Amino acid sequence: MSERVLMKGNEAFAEAAIRSGCRYYFGYPITPQNEITEYMSRELEKVGGSFVQAESEIAAINMAYGGAVAGGKVFISSSSPGIALMQEGFSFICSAEIPLVILNVSRGGPGVGTIQPGQADYYQATRGGGNGDYHLFVYAPSSIQEAVDMMSKAFKIAEEYRNPVMLLADGMLGQMMEPVILPDPTLAVKQEDIPKVKPWALTGTKESRPHNVIRSLYLKAEELEARILALDEKYQRAKAELVEYQTINLAGAEVVFVAYGSTARITEEAIDLLAEEGIRAGLIRPVSLWPYPYEAFDKIPQSTKAVISVELSRGQMIDDVKIGCCGRFPVSLSSRVGGMLITPQEIAADAKKALGVE
Amino acid sequence: MKTIFELTKGILPEETTYCPGCTHGIAHRLIMEVLDEENLLGDAIGVAPIGCSIMAHHYMDVDMCESTHGRAPAIATGIRRVQPDKIVFTYQGDGDLASIGTGEIVQAAHRGERFTTIFINNAIYGMTGGQMAPTSLIGQRTTTSLEGRKKEISGMPIRMAELLATIDGAVFVERVALDSPANIRKAKRAIKNAFLVQQKGLGFSFVEVLSTCPTNWGYDAVKSLEWLRDNMIPYYPLGNLKTPGEVK
């Protein structure tokens, strides 16, 4: 039964994964997402699942690959530097076409950076730190409820496309508490049913079928090129099918903000502040970050004089904003970094500066 | 008519990419013979990491996946959670297991993971063209130790079987060699016992297999076997280091 509860973001994410049918989690401690690892260590065995505390994020992503090649529904979480360590695994798993759901409760960088929230993993998530032509499908929730709702969708997309899906949250969403409606639990797939549901999985041949092989190495150039083109076909299909975004107040807007995740919520308050001063401001909130909702930018009206990318980074998503605007509007950045949160007042001030109003 | 030779069930009729005289073929065959004799071919899941043996799935007719370099023990850990009743094994070379993958093998042993690792130690990096491995012998010439491995620069060759035997969760540890028919028979027995330990759920089982790399050592097949016998075995003593009482 769906139930409305007050929960900390990280625990709600973990519970949502379990209710989506996830039974395998591999984690390594890193702040600000430890509540997920702790929750999974307590709860997974109760539902017949399995938790392993990995020796590193490198081991965790490879355990996740192992669990998923064996047909398990696998979820992993980490935070920015830990996600950096997993990049080789992401590339490998995309190449091997294995479903997986990844959550990044991101924090400020570069390097060890801070344990405070940040959005400076945008390039890491959407451009990838791994090698080769691959893409994660990336979604950015702006509330705990949205993250919870995205979780079961993420598993469905991961399994349908046989590609990892990343939810890019941040420390703010992970650490805050909100009322949230939890979905009804999905039945987990039993081990004996895996060969039917995932005929490609490594379940043992029972000497009754050809052996299943999961691979990433193709030494013949012709073979690898064909593989990459097949993967690219999938990515092009994703671009057509998986784009998601929200627009607010675009009609007649003088300034249009573009913001994702928790920053989008702060930006909504800036829109109200500007309205009090008689300035019409709108918002494009990309929900999918890869594929990016470039089509949303076609909805920016002629009345708009400035487009502003609001980020907790020094201008990463702004590259996509510029691609979306295609030179039609001046684009600028409104940003705080290092774990500092941007305020509605600061965003409103940046908007007035861009519009040339004091 | 009396059958004097049969293809091993579990070995696919492919031409291998392994060099002439390389002992990978023998090791592959021993594993498949054991799985066949124990009626486990249909339950086996193998992990083949980077190195020459990433090609193993072309020759072993069991479910298999490729692995990132060194991470096979982590992957086997994940497989084992989802398929707890299967026979899971990793097949790793010495560059893979004793260098880039030391963290994963030590921690898998430490957790007492119920899978089996077959560790092919030929004292060199094969696939990349003969660079020094942590297992290369003192004085051994490689493409990254042209004057021979020196202790002052690279330390002493690492003995993985002895290292892992100190870990409580590694319950079966044995070192074997593929240089003679007698040793090959002992190797097969060790692999059989390692799988038996796994089947009984007793903990992590590990078989180090001293092997040859004729191409990168620069010897022919016969000389390679002699070099293994004369140089590797004295430094890497053969024998069982640990067996649980249940399979003795």
XYZ file of C-alpha atoms in Angstrom:
606
model
C 0.000 0.000 0.000
C 1.204 3.506 -0.755
C 1.979 5.347 2.452
C 2.783 8.934 3.305
C 5.708 9.255 5.702
C 8.249 11.838 6.818
C 11.639 10.566 5.732
C 15.209 11.666 5.274
C 16.063 11.794 1.574
C 18.757 9.112 1.649
C 16.541 6.635 3.497
C 13.637 7.343 1.160
C 15.886 6.678 -1.874
C 16.962 3.350 -0.371
C 13.402 2.306 0.499
C 12.227 3.315 -2.976
C 14.909 1.075 -4.515
C 13.766 -1.889 -2.410
C 10.127 -1.209 -3.301
C 11.164 -1.120 -6.970
C 12.280 -4.743 -6.624
C 15.994 -4.139 -6.028
C 17.493 -6.944 -3.957
C 21.235 -6.334 -4.343
C 23.239 -3.363 -3.135
C 27.004 -2.928 -2.955
C 28.316 0.113 -1.127
C 31.299 1.854 0.356
C 30.995 4.554 3.022
C 31.123 8.136 1.785
C 29.389 11.270 3.050
C 26.711 12.599 2.394
C 25.061 9.298 1.362
C 25.929 6.932 4.235
C 22.308 6.546 5.338
C 21.640 4.646 2.097
C 24.404 2.118 2.727
C 23.322 1.739 6.350
C 19.655 1.354 5.398
C 20.466 -1.329 2.827
C 22.634 -3.226 5.357
C 19.630 -3.326 7.728
C 16.762 -3.886 5.318
C 17.841 -5.952 2.295
C 18.247 -9.289 4.049
C 14.747 -8.928 5.532
C 13.328 -9.126 2.008
C 15.595 -11.956 0.866
C 18.184 -9.674 -0.725
C 21.882 -9.233 -0.196
C 24.120 -6.404 0.964
C 27.886 -6.329 0.650
C 30.090 -3.613 2.094
C 32.683 -3.333 -0.625
C 36.337 -2.555 0.033
C 36.240 0.439 -2.321
C 33.996 2.120 -4.856
C 36.003 0.334 -7.549
C 35.052 -3.010 -6.015
C 31.464 -1.821 -5.455
C 30.838 -1.014 -9.127
C 32.383 -4.332 -10.155
C 30.290 -6.258 -7.616
C 27.287 -4.433 -9.053
C 28.276 -5.558 -12.543
C 28.648 -9.136 -11.234
C 25.248 -9.057 -9.556
C 23.639 -7.627 -12.656
C 25.269 -10.058 -15.142
C 23.907 -12.841 -12.956
C 20.441 -11.343 -13.470
C 19.960 -9.475 -10.185
C 18.224 -6.118 -9.865
C 21.112 -4.016 -8.582
C 21.305 -0.525 -7.105
C 24.426 1.348 -6.048
C 24.960 4.752 -4.541
C 27.914 6.951 -3.772
C 28.961 10.579 -3.779
C 31.123 12.565 -6.169
C 34.694 11.289 -5.529
C 33.329 7.757 -5.120
C 31.422 8.086 -8.379
C 34.694 9.245 -9.977
C 36.255 5.917 -8.988
C 33.411 4.026 -10.689
C 33.811 5.584 -14.130
C 35.770 2.697 -15.681
C 32.998 0.388 -14.518
C 30.280 2.597 -16.041
C 31.991 2.524 -19.426
C 32.427 -1.257 -19.193
C 28.817 -1.843 -18.108
C 27.442 0.352 -20.904
C 29.589 -1.558 -23.369
C 28.400 -4.915 -21.987
C 24.788 -3.608 -21.986
C 23.965 -4.459 -18.387
C 21.084 -2.788 -16.508
C 21.950 -0.949 -13.300
C 20.626 1.999 -11.282
C 23.193 4.407 -9.837
C 22.551 7.252 -7.407
C 25.034 10.093 -6.983
C 24.309 12.163 -3.873
C 26.727 14.758 -5.113
C 28.947 17.058 -3.081
C 31.344 19.888 -3.830
C 34.649 19.224 -5.585
C 37.194 19.162 -7.120
C 39.298 16.579 -5.309
C 38.102 15.634 -1.862
C 36.357 19.035 -1.885
C 33.659 19.137 0.756
C 30.829 17.056 2.144
C 28.418 19.956 1.520
C 26.094 19.802 -1.520
C 27.312 20.628 -5.009
C 26.340 20.240 -8.662
C 29.814 20.134 -10.114
C 29.406 16.535 -11.321
C 27.331 17.597 -14.324
C 30.106 16.924 -16.826
C 31.041 13.707 -14.990
C 27.442 12.469 -15.240
C 26.487 13.638 -18.724
C 29.855 13.505 -20.522
C 31.242 10.634 -18.522
C 34.666 10.109 -17.012
C 34.974 6.688 -18.559
C 36.520 5.911 -21.921
C 34.813 5.419 -25.229
C 31.476 6.188 -26.878
C 28.959 5.533 -24.124
C 26.214 7.336 -22.213
C 24.552 6.932 -18.872
C 20.918 7.977 -18.850
C 20.838 10.735 -16.224
C 17.856 12.111 -14.311
C 17.940 14.917 -11.754
C 15.185 14.921 -9.117
C 14.383 18.213 -7.406
C 12.504 16.756 -4.438
C 12.587 13.591 -2.394
C 9.191 12.645 -3.795
C 10.402 13.049 -7.348
C 13.479 10.925 -6.592
C 11.306 8.209 -5.065
C 9.013 8.222 -8.103
C 11.983 8.179 -10.469
C 13.486 5.123 -8.814
C 11.073 2.531 -10.188
C 11.092 4.270 -13.551
C 14.896 4.171 -13.532
C 14.869 0.393 -13.025
C 12.341 -0.034 -15.840
C 14.382 2.090 -18.252
C 17.653 0.387 -17.236
C 16.179 -3.052 -17.908
C 14.353 -2.109 -21.088
C 17.378 -0.405 -22.632
C 19.981 -2.617 -20.912
C 21.890 0.509 -19.945
C 22.775 2.066 -16.581
C 20.532 4.893 -15.366
C 21.940 7.491 -12.976
C 19.905 9.608 -10.611
C 21.912 12.754 -9.953
C 20.787 14.124 -6.607
C 22.814 16.277 -4.268
C 23.678 16.376 -0.579
C 20.779 18.722 0.077
C 18.193 16.188 -1.148
C 20.018 13.360 0.608
C 20.148 15.051 3.993
C 16.817 16.904 4.222
C 13.502 15.488 5.435
C 10.233 15.822 3.547
C 6.876 14.102 3.603
C 6.899 11.491 0.873
C 4.432 8.981 -0.532
C 6.174 5.647 -0.938
C 5.064 3.451 -3.830
C 3.594 -0.021 -3.454
C 6.328 -2.662 -3.383
C 7.060 -4.475 -6.642
C 7.553 -8.214 -6.409
C 11.195 -9.163 -6.763
C 12.184 -11.636 -9.482
C 12.982 -15.052 -7.986
C 16.305 -16.665 -8.863
C 14.569 -19.506 -10.718
C 12.712 -16.990 -12.913
C 15.812 -15.041 -14.002
C 16.468 -17.198 -17.123
C 12.960 -16.382 -18.374
C 13.085 -12.647 -17.574
C 16.719 -12.129 -18.610
C 17.677 -14.894 -21.043
C 21.079 -13.222 -21.545
C 22.058 -13.464 -17.863
C 24.724 -15.788 -16.480
C 22.628 -18.402 -14.729
C 24.452 -21.594 -15.782
C 23.694 -23.357 -19.061
C 22.137 -26.446 -17.405
C 23.768 -27.933 -20.528
C 20.533 -27.145 -22.311
C 21.448 -23.945 -24.160
C 24.549 -22.372 -25.735
C 26.683 -20.602 -23.136
C 25.917 -16.968 -22.381
C 28.844 -14.588 -22.669
C 28.928 -10.976 -21.465
C 31.760 -9.073 -23.062
C 33.320 -5.728 -23.774
C 36.451 -6.670 -25.732
C 36.305 -6.776 -29.524
C 39.752 -7.061 -31.069
C 38.496 -6.966 -34.658
C 37.887 -3.363 -35.699
C 34.907 -4.288 -37.899
C 33.268 -6.087 -35.011
C 33.811 -3.244 -32.544
C 32.598 -0.634 -35.001
C 29.394 -2.615 -35.510
C 28.960 -2.846 -31.714
C 29.456 0.895 -31.241
C 26.995 1.691 -34.019
C 24.444 -0.631 -32.424
C 24.957 1.110 -29.073
C 24.602 4.479 -30.767
C 21.288 3.418 -32.266
C 20.118 2.768 -28.727
C 21.362 6.198 -27.599
C 19.552 7.868 -30.491
C 16.368 6.034 -29.484
C 16.887 7.260 -25.921
C 17.156 10.816 -27.221
C 13.785 10.398 -28.906
C 12.064 8.632 -26.002
C 13.568 9.620 -22.669
C 13.737 13.429 -22.644
C 11.918 14.995 -19.695
C 11.639 18.574 -18.516
C 9.331 21.024 -16.834
C 8.685 24.642 -17.789
C 7.257 27.314 -15.523
C 5.949 30.722 -16.493
C 7.637 30.959 -19.901
C 4.877 33.008 -21.572
C 5.971 36.639 -21.730
C 9.104 36.001 -19.669
C 11.812 38.680 -19.800
C 14.326 36.356 -18.249
C 14.391 32.559 -18.367
C 16.310 30.535 -15.806
C 17.551 27.046 -16.471
C 18.139 24.998 -13.319
C 18.016 21.359 -12.256
C 17.722 19.458 -8.984
C 17.399 21.314 -5.710
C 18.707 24.505 -7.363
C 15.502 24.597 -9.435
C 13.491 24.891 -6.219
C 15.554 27.852 -5.057
C 15.156 29.394 -8.498
C 11.352 29.156 -8.215
C 11.568 31.433 -5.189
C 13.660 33.893 -7.175
C 10.883 33.968 -9.796
C 8.445 35.045 -7.056
C 10.834 37.725 -5.796
C 11.207 39.149 -9.313
C 7.429 39.086 -9.842
C 7.057 41.310 -6.781
C 9.236 43.834 -8.604
C 7.210 43.479 -11.794
C 9.805 41.402 -13.669
C 8.458 38.343 -15.461
C 10.784 35.380 -15.087
C 10.352 31.781 -16.240
C 12.109 28.463 -15.676
C 13.188 25.496 -17.739
C 13.918 22.587 -15.405
C 15.677 19.726 -17.196
C 14.570 16.490 -15.525
C 16.612 14.302 -17.850
C 20.169 15.658 -18.085
C 21.154 13.014 -20.645
C 19.390 13.036 -23.016
C 19.198 16.801 -22.550
C 15.897 18.572 -23.292
C 17.188 20.915 -26.007
C 13.671 21.079 -27.440
C 12.502 22.960 -24.319
C 14.505 25.954 -25.503
C 12.253 26.285 -28.557
C 9.589 27.383 -26.096
C 11.498 30.453 -24.938
C 9.416 33.414 -26.127
C 10.593 36.400 -28.206
C 9.998 38.589 -25.146
C 12.992 37.002 -23.417
C 16.084 39.198 -23.186
C 18.317 36.929 -21.101
C 18.752 33.231 -20.296
C 20.536 32.317 -17.089
C 21.979 28.919 -16.137
C 21.708 28.573 -12.363
C 24.163 25.996 -11.053
C 26.151 25.029 -7.989
C 29.141 24.783 -10.325
C 31.224 27.261 -12.305
C 29.304 26.800 -15.513
C 28.933 23.193 -16.626
C 25.287 22.838 -17.686
C 25.639 26.250 -19.321
C 27.238 24.469 -22.304
C 23.968 22.634 -22.931
C 21.985 25.812 -22.304
C 24.017 27.513 -25.042
C 23.442 24.599 -27.410
C 19.725 24.835 -26.616
C 19.619 28.613 -27.155
C 21.591 28.286 -30.377
C 22.720 31.912 -30.267
C 19.182 33.334 -30.059
C 19.550 34.727 -26.535
C 22.441 35.978 -24.404
C 23.333 33.314 -21.845
C 24.928 33.977 -18.462
C 25.687 32.102 -15.254
C 24.342 32.444 -11.735
C 26.330 30.267 -9.376
C 27.694 29.498 -5.928
C 30.207 26.718 -5.342
C 32.243 24.899 -2.734
C 29.217 23.725 -0.762
C 27.681 27.221 -0.585
C 23.998 27.280 -1.521
C 22.725 30.018 -3.768
C 19.909 32.207 -2.387
C 16.787 33.410 -4.244
C 18.027 36.978 -3.669
C 21.342 36.255 -5.384
C 19.584 34.645 -8.353
C 17.171 37.598 -8.620
C 20.108 40.039 -8.485
C 21.891 38.157 -11.283
C 18.689 38.345 -13.347
C 18.413 42.103 -12.904
C 22.062 42.511 -13.848
C 21.507 40.464 -17.009
C 18.458 42.580 -17.865
C 20.317 45.821 -17.117
C 17.811 46.870 -14.419
C 18.904 48.126 -11.043
C 37.631 -49.848 -31.249
C 39.164 -48.393 -28.144
C 38.887 -44.604 -27.733
C 42.304 -43.172 -27.021
C 41.466 -39.468 -27.294
C 38.337 -37.390 -26.998
C 37.797 -33.656 -27.025
C 37.140 -32.431 -23.527
C 33.480 -31.772 -22.940
C 33.260 -28.131 -21.969
C 36.043 -27.050 -24.336
C 34.679 -25.479 -27.516
C 36.218 -26.649 -30.814
C 37.863 -23.285 -31.510
C 41.383 -22.521 -32.591
C 42.861 -20.619 -29.633
C 44.709 -17.327 -29.679
C 47.235 -18.695 -27.187
C 50.837 -19.046 -28.357
C 52.343 -22.457 -29.142
C 53.672 -24.041 -25.961
C 51.651 -21.821 -23.613
C 50.096 -23.792 -20.767
C 46.765 -21.895 -20.720
C 45.336 -24.701 -22.865
C 46.230 -27.316 -20.237
C 44.783 -25.192 -17.424
C 41.559 -24.591 -19.381
C 41.253 -28.272 -20.036
C 41.821 -29.285 -16.415
C 39.071 -26.952 -15.197
C 36.602 -28.224 -17.781
C 37.521 -31.873 -17.091
C 36.875 -31.373 -13.373
C 33.566 -29.592 -13.993
C 32.544 -32.353 -16.408
C 33.527 -35.175 -14.055
C 31.632 -33.531 -11.195
C 28.654 -32.890 -13.488
C 28.937 -29.146 -12.907
C 29.349 -27.738 -16.434
C 25.719 -26.593 -16.489
C 26.058 -24.832 -13.147
C 29.379 -23.085 -13.727
C 29.826 -19.325 -14.159
C 33.313 -18.044 -14.982
C 34.927 -14.611 -14.933
C 37.734 -13.855 -17.390
C 39.669 -10.654 -16.753
C 42.071 -8.646 -18.845
C 45.184 -10.492 -19.896
C 45.564 -13.277 -22.481
C 42.844 -15.229 -20.702
C 40.146 -12.608 -21.347
C 39.653 -14.817 -24.420
C 38.827 -17.832 -22.203
C 35.097 -17.550 -22.924
C 35.808 -18.380 -26.561
C 37.057 -21.785 -25.429
C 35.171 -22.644 -22.227
C 31.614 -23.762 -22.862
C 30.143 -22.395 -19.632
C 28.428 -19.071 -18.882
C 31.124 -16.414 -18.626
C 31.725 -12.695 -18.493
C 34.715 -10.528 -19.155
C 36.075 -8.414 -16.327
C 37.751 -5.070 -15.854
C 41.458 -5.439 -15.068
C 41.976 -6.991 -11.645
C 38.361 -6.848 -10.503
C 37.256 -10.424 -11.178
C 36.999 -11.266 -7.442
C 34.577 -8.343 -6.946
C 32.544 -9.459 -9.962
C 32.469 -13.055 -8.718
C 31.287 -11.697 -5.351
C 28.307 -10.072 -7.069
C 27.524 -13.152 -9.181
C 27.668 -15.368 -6.118
C 25.039 -13.221 -4.311
C 22.519 -13.614 -7.113
C 23.352 -17.239 -8.006
C 24.307 -18.733 -4.622
C 23.963 -22.346 -5.738
C 26.207 -22.102 -8.805
C 29.910 -22.884 -9.167
C 31.634 -19.547 -9.651
C 35.276 -19.179 -10.637
C 37.706 -16.497 -11.701
C 40.633 -17.289 -13.995
C 43.271 -14.609 -13.472
C 46.826 -14.004 -14.575
C 49.596 -12.632 -12.392
C 49.534 -9.074 -13.735
C 45.800 -9.072 -13.093
C 45.724 -10.722 -9.673
C 49.106 -9.914 -8.129
C 49.399 -6.311 -9.341
C 46.348 -4.250 -10.264
C 43.927 -6.598 -8.513
C 45.618 -7.238 -5.149
C 42.935 -5.276 -3.302
C 40.067 -7.286 -4.717
C 41.661 -10.725 -4.250
C 42.746 -10.007 -0.676
C 39.331 -8.608 0.287
C 37.408 -11.446 -1.377
C 39.556 -13.922 0.575
C 39.050 -11.803 3.694
C 35.266 -12.024 3.344
C 35.591 -15.770 2.787
C 33.743 -15.522 -0.511
C 32.516 -18.892 -1.677
C 34.076 -18.952 -5.114
C 37.273 -20.385 -6.591
C 40.167 -18.495 -8.109
C 42.502 -20.178 -10.570
C 45.622 -18.020 -10.570
C 47.844 -18.464 -13.610
C 51.335 -17.365 -12.586
C 53.788 -17.181 -15.491
C 55.983 -14.479 -13.954
C 55.353 -11.924 -16.704
C 52.730 -9.767 -18.430
C 51.780 -11.823 -21.478
C 49.161 -9.982 -23.481
C 50.906 -6.599 -23.362
C 54.167 -8.062 -24.592
C 56.399 -9.239 -21.765
C 56.659 -6.549 -19.117
C 57.815 -7.276 -15.558
C 55.127 -8.572 -13.188
C 55.244 -8.543 -9.372
C 55.884 -12.273 -9.775
C 58.859 -11.925 -12.164
C 61.952 -13.561 -10.694
C 65.082 -11.742 -9.560
C 67.321 -11.420 -12.595
C 64.466 -12.196 -15.005
C 64.749 -10.075 -18.139
C 61.559 -8.451 -19.331
C 60.773 -5.464 -21.548
C 60.636 -3.252 -18.440
C 63.631 -4.867 -16.715
C 66.096 -5.276 -19.569
C 68.980 -6.014 -17.218
C 66.924 -8.379 -15.123
C 64.630 -7.674 -12.179
C 66.516 -6.061 -9.315
C 65.430 -6.379 -5.686
C 66.541 -2.814 -4.860
C 64.215 -1.381 -7.497
C 61.261 -3.748 -7.633
C 61.407 -5.799 -4.455
C 61.239 -9.553 -4.250
C 58.700 -11.540 -6.321
C 55.395 -11.744 -4.488
C 54.146 -15.136 -3.296
C 50.366 -14.829 -3.546
C 49.497 -18.307 -2.281
C 51.477 -17.775 0.928
C 50.027 -14.271 1.339
C 46.435 -15.433 0.937
C 46.984 -18.462 3.163
C 47.430 -16.073 6.103
C 43.833 -14.894 5.652
C 41.220 -16.725 7.683
C 38.558 -16.714 4.925
C 40.863 -18.405 2.396
C 40.254 -22.000 3.463
C 41.844 -23.857 0.565
C 45.162 -22.698 -0.886
C 47.441 -24.793 -3.072
C 50.224 -24.137 -5.559
C 50.658 -26.482 -8.515
C 52.657 -26.479 -11.755
C 51.989 -27.598 -15.310
C 55.540 -28.658 -16.197
C 55.135 -32.453 -16.136
C 52.413 -35.114 -16.422
C 52.764 -35.885 -12.701
C 52.350 -32.218 -11.743
C 49.452 -31.795 -14.152
C 47.658 -34.660 -12.396
C 48.284 -32.959 -9.045
C 46.993 -29.686 -10.491
C 43.772 -31.372 -11.533
C 43.314 -32.819 -8.062
C 43.849 -29.371 -6.512
C 41.265 -27.777 -8.831
C 38.831 -30.556 -7.979
C 39.322 -29.997 -4.251
C 38.970 -26.223 -4.651
C 35.593 -26.665 -6.329
C 34.603 -29.189 -3.669
C 35.374 -26.607 -0.966
C 33.164 -24.139 -2.810
C 30.336 -26.653 -3.190
C 30.432 -27.336 0.524
C 30.270 -23.568 1.170
C 33.405 -23.607 3.326
C 34.998 -20.378 2.112
C 37.352 -19.003 -0.491
C 39.453 -21.496 -2.492
C 42.580 -20.634 -4.438
C 44.824 -22.602 -6.778
C 48.015 -20.970 -8.004
C 49.140 -22.585 -11.241
C 52.768 -22.080 -12.294
C 52.604 -21.681 -16.061
C 54.748 -20.831 -19.048
C 54.927 -17.886 -21.430
C 57.257 -19.128 -24.213
C 56.760 -16.064 -26.422
C 57.651 -13.463 -23.834
C 60.222 -15.584 -22.015
C 61.922 -16.117 -25.383
C 62.166 -19.914 -25.130
C 60.608 -22.763 -27.059
C 57.922 -24.917 -25.473
C 60.273 -27.536 -24.025
C 62.827 -25.023 -22.745
C 59.984 -23.055 -21.168
C 58.885 -26.075 -19.150
C 62.496 -26.554 -18.032
C 62.797 -22.879 -17.080
C 59.618 -23.126 -15.019
C 60.943 -26.230 -13.269
C 64.457 -24.912 -12.673
C 63.634 -21.322 -11.737
C 60.025 -20.882 -10.660
C 59.447 -23.987 -8.549
C 62.442 -23.339 -6.260
C 61.089 -19.853 -5.471
C 57.404 -20.792 -5.560
C 57.279 -24.120 -3.702
C 54.537 -26.501 -4.780
C 52.049 -28.037 -2.416
C 48.972 -27.484 -0.338
C 49.110 -24.664 2.168
C 45.621 -25.064 3.555
C 42.782 -27.572 3.293
C 39.682 -27.620 5.463
C 39.117 -30.828 7.429
C 35.872 -31.466 5.543
C 37.653 -32.271 2.269
C 40.826 -33.909 3.597
